[in-house]
CSV table of C-alpha atoms in Angstrom, one decimal:
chain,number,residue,atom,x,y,z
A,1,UNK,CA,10.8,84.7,-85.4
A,2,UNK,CA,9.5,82.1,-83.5
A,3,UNK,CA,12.7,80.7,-82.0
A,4,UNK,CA,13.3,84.0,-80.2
A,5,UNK,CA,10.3,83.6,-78.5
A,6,UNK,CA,7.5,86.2,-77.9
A,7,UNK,CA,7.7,89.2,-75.4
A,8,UNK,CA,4.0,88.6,-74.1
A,9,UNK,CA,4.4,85.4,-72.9
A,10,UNK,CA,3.5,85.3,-69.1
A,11,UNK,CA,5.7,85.7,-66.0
A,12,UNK,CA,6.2,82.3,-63.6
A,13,UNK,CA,4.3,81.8,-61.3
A,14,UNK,CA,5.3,82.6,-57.8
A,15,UNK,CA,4.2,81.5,-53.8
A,16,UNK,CA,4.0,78.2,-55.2
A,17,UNK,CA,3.3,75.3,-51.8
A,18,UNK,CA,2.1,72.4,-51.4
A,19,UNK,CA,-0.5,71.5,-48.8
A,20,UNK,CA,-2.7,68.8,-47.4
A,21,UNK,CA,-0.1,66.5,-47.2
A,22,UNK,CA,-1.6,62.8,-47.4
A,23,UNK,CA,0.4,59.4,-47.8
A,24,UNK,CA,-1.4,59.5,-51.6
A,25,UNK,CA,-2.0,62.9,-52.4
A,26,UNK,CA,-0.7,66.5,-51.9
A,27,UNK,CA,-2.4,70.0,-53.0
A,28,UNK,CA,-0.4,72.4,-55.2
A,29,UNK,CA,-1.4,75.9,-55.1
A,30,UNK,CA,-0.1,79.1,-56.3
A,31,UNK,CA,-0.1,82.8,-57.6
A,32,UNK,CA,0.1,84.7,-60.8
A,33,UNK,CA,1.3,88.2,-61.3
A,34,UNK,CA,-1.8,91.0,-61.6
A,35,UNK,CA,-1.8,92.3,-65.0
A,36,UNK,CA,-1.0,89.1,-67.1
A,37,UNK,CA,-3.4,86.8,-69.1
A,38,UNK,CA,-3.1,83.5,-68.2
A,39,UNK,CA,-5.4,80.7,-69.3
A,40,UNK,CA,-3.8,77.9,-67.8
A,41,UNK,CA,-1.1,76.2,-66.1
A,42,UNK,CA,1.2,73.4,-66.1
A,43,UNK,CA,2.6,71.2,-63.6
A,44,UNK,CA,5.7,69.2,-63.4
A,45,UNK,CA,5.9,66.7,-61.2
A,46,UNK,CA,8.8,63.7,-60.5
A,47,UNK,CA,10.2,61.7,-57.2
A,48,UNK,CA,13.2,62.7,-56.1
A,49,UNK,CA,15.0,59.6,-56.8
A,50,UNK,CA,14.2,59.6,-60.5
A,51,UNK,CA,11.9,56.7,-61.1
A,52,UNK,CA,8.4,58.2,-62.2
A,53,UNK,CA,7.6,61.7,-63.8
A,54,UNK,CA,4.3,63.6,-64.6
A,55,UNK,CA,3.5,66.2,-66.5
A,56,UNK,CA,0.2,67.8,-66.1
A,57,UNK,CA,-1.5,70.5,-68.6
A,58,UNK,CA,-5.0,72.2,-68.1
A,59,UNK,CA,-5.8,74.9,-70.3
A,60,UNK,CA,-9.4,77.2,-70.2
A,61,UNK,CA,-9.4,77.2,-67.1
A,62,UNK,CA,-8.2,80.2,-64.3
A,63,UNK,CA,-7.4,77.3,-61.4
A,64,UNK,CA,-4.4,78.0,-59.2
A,65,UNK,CA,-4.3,74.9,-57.4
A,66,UNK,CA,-4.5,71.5,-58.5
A,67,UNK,CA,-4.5,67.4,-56.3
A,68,UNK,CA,-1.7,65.8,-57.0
A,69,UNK,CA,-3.4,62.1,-57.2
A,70,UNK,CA,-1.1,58.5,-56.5
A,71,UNK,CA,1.9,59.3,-55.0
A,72,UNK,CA,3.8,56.9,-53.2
A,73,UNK,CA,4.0,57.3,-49.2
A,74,UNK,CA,6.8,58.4,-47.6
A,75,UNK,CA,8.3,60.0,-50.6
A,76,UNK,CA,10.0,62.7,-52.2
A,77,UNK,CA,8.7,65.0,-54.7
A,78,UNK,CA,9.8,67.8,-56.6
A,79,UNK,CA,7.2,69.9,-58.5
A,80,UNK,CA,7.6,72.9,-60.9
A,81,UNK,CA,4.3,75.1,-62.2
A,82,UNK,CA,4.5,77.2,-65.2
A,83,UNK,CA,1.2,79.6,-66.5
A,84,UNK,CA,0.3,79.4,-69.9
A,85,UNK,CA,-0.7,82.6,-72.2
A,86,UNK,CA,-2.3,83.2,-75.4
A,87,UNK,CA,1.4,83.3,-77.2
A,88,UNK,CA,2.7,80.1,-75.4
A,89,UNK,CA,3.8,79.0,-71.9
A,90,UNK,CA,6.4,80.8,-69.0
A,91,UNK,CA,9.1,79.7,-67.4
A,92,UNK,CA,8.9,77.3,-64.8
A,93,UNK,CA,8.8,78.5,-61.7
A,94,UNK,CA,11.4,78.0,-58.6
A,95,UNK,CA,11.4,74.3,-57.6
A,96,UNK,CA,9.3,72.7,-54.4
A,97,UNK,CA,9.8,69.7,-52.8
A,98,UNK,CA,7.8,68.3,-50.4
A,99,UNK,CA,7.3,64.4,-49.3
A,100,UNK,CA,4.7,62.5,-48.6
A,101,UNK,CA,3.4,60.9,-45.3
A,102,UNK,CA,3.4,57.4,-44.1
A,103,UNK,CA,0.1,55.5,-44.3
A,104,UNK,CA,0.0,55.4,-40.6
A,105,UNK,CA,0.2,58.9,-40.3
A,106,UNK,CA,-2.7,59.4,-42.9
A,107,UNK,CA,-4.7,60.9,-40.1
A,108,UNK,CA,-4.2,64.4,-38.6
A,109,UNK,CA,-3.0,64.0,-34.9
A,110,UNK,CA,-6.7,65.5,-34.2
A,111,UNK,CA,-8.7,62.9,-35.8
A,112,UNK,CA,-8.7,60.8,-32.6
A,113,UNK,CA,-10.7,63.4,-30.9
A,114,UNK,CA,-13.1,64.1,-33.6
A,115,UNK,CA,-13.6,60.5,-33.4
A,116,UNK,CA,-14.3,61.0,-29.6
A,117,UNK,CA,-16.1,63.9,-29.8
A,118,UNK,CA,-18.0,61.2,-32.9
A,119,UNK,CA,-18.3,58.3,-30.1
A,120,UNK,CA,-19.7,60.5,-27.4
A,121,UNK,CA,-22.8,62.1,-29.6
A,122,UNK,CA,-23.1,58.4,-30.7
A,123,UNK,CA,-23.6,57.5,-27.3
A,124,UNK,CA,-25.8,60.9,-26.4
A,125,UNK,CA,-28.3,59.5,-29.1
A,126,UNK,CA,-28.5,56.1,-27.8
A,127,UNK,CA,-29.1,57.0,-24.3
A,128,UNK,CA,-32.1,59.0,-25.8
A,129,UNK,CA,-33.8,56.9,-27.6
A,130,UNK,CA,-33.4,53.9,-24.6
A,131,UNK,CA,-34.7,56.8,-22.3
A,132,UNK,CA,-37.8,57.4,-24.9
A,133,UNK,CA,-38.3,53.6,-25.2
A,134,UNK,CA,-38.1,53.1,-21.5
A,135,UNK,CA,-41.3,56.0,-21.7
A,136,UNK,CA,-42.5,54.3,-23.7
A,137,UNK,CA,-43.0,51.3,-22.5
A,138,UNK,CA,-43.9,52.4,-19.2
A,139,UNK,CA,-46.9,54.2,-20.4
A,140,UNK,CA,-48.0,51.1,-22.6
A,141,UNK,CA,-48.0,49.4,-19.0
A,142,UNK,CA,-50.3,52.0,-17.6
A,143,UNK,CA,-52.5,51.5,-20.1
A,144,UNK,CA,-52.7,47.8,-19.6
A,145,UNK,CA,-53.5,47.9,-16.4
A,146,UNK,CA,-56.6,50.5,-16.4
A,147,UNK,CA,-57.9,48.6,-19.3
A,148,UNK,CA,-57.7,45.3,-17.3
A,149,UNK,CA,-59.1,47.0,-14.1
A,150,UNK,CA,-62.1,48.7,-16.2
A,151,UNK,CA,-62.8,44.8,-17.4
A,152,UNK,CA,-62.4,43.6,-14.1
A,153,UNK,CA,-65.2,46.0,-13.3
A,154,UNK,CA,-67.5,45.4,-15.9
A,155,UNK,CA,-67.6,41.7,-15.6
A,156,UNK,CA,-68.4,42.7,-11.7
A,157,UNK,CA,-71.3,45.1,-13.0
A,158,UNK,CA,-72.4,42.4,-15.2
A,159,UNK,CA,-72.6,39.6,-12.9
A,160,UNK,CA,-74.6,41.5,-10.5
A,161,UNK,CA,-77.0,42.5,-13.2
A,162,UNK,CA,-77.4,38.7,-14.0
A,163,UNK,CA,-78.0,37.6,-10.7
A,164,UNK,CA,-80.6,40.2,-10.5
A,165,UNK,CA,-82.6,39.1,-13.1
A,166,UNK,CA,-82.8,35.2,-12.0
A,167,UNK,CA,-84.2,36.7,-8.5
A,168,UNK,CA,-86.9,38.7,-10.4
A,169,UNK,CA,-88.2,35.8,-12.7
A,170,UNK,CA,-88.8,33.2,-9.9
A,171,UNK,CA,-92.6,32.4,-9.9
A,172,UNK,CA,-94.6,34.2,-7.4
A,173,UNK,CA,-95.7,31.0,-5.5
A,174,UNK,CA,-92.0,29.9,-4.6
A,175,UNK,CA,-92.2,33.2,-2.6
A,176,UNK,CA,-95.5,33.2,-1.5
A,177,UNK,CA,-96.5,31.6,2.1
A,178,UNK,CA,-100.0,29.1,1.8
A,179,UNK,CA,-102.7,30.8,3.4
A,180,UNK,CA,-104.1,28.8,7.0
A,181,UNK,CA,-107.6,29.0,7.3
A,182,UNK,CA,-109.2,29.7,11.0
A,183,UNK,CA,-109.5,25.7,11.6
A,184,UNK,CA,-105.6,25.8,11.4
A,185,UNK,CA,-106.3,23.3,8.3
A,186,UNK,CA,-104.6,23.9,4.9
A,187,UNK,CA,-107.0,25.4,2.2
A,188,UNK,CA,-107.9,23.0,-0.4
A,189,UNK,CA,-109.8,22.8,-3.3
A,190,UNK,CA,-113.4,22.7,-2.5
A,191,UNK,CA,-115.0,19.2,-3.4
A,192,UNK,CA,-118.8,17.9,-3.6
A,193,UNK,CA,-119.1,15.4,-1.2
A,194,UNK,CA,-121.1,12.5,-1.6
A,195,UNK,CA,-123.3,12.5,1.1
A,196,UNK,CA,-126.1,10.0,2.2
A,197,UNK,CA,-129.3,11.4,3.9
A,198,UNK,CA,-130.4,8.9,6.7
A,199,UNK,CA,-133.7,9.3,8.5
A,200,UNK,CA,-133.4,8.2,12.2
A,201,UNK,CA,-136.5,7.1,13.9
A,202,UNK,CA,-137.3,6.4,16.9
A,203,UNK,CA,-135.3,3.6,18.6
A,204,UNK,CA,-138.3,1.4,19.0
A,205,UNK,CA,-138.8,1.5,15.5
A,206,UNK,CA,-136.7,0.8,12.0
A,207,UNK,CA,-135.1,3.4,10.7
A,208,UNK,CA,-136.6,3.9,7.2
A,209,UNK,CA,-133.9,4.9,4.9
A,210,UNK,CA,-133.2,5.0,1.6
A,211,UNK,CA,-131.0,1.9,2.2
A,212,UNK,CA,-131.9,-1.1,0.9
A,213,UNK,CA,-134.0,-3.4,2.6
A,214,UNK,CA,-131.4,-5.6,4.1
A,215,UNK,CA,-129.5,-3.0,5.7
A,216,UNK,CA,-132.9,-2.6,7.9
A,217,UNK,CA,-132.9,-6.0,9.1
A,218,UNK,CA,-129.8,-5.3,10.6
A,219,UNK,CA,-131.3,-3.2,13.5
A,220,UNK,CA,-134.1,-4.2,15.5
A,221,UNK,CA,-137.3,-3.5,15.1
């Protein structure tokens, strides 16, 4: 008869808590009794004061703990769990209550320090990478300088090679010192004179030359 119920239905479940107590959300955990099928559970869960109640079912499925999702901060709950069977569901189990934090107190008292502990790597990691960029930088620096002093030197190199070259093709008489002959007189190019032969005679007589005739009248005869 199915009103009297059926002898294999599970035990309750027992060590039923609650943990990870959040202003939102709570975690609901507990055990079952060795020996018993069980292939699912149920959860009961209402505020203290009456005014919302839940009923949660999972079946296929060997869970024993479940997130209790939107709760109300700083507020009382009361939750039952029951295991369900292959001939039907137990009895509920011994009721919990638990309540709910405030949204301030969200955070475990911890958390600041983790954030500290958060901060300070934070600030480990920046300090090395401005020390690497400070490297950096410095050996971009070097770099700059030996290239500018190799131009520096080649430019030096380059001019003196240049100045070089102009000496070497200057002609040879800019250099060169005129040559003085023995009579202390410059050489010069070598000329034919145009010389007139004159026959001198006697001074009692004309000169015969081969002047013209009227330059002979000119002396006396």
């Amino acid at each position: 008869d199915p009103c009297l119920g059926h002898p294999d239905r599970p035990p309750s479940p027992v060590n039923v808590t609650v943990t990870q107590l959040k202003a939102n959300s709570a975690t609901v955990s507990w055990d079952v009794p060795e020996g018993d099928v069980v292939i699912g559970y149920a959860i009961l869960q209402q505020r203290q004061d009456g005014q919302m109640q839940r009923f949660i079912r999972e079946v296929n499925t060997t869970n024993r703990a479940c997130v209790l999702w939107d709760l109300a901060e700083d507020a009382d709950y009361i939750i039952q769990v029951q295991s369900i069977g292959l001939y039907g569901e137990s009895q509920a189990s011994k009721r919990v209550h638990f309540r709910t934090l405030k949204e301030t107190d969200r955070l475990p008292s911890n958390s600041s320090n983790q954030g500290d502990i958060t901060m300070e790597g934070l600030d480990k990691d920046q300090q090395l990478q401005t020390g690497e960029i400070i490297i950096i930088v410095a050996v971009l620096l070097m770099w700059a300088a030996v290239i500018a002093l190799f131009c520096r030197q080649y430019d030096i190199i380059k001019d003196n090679d240049s100045n070089n070259n102009k000496e070497k093709t200057k002609p040879s008489s800019e250099h060169s010192t005129p040559e003085r002959p023995s009579g202390g007189l410059l050489r010069s190019k070598k000329t034919s004179p145009s010389v007139n032969i004159i026959e001198v005679a006697p001074v009692w007589g004309c000169a015969r030359s081969q002047l013209p005739s009227h330059a002979c009248r000119a002396w006396p005869c």
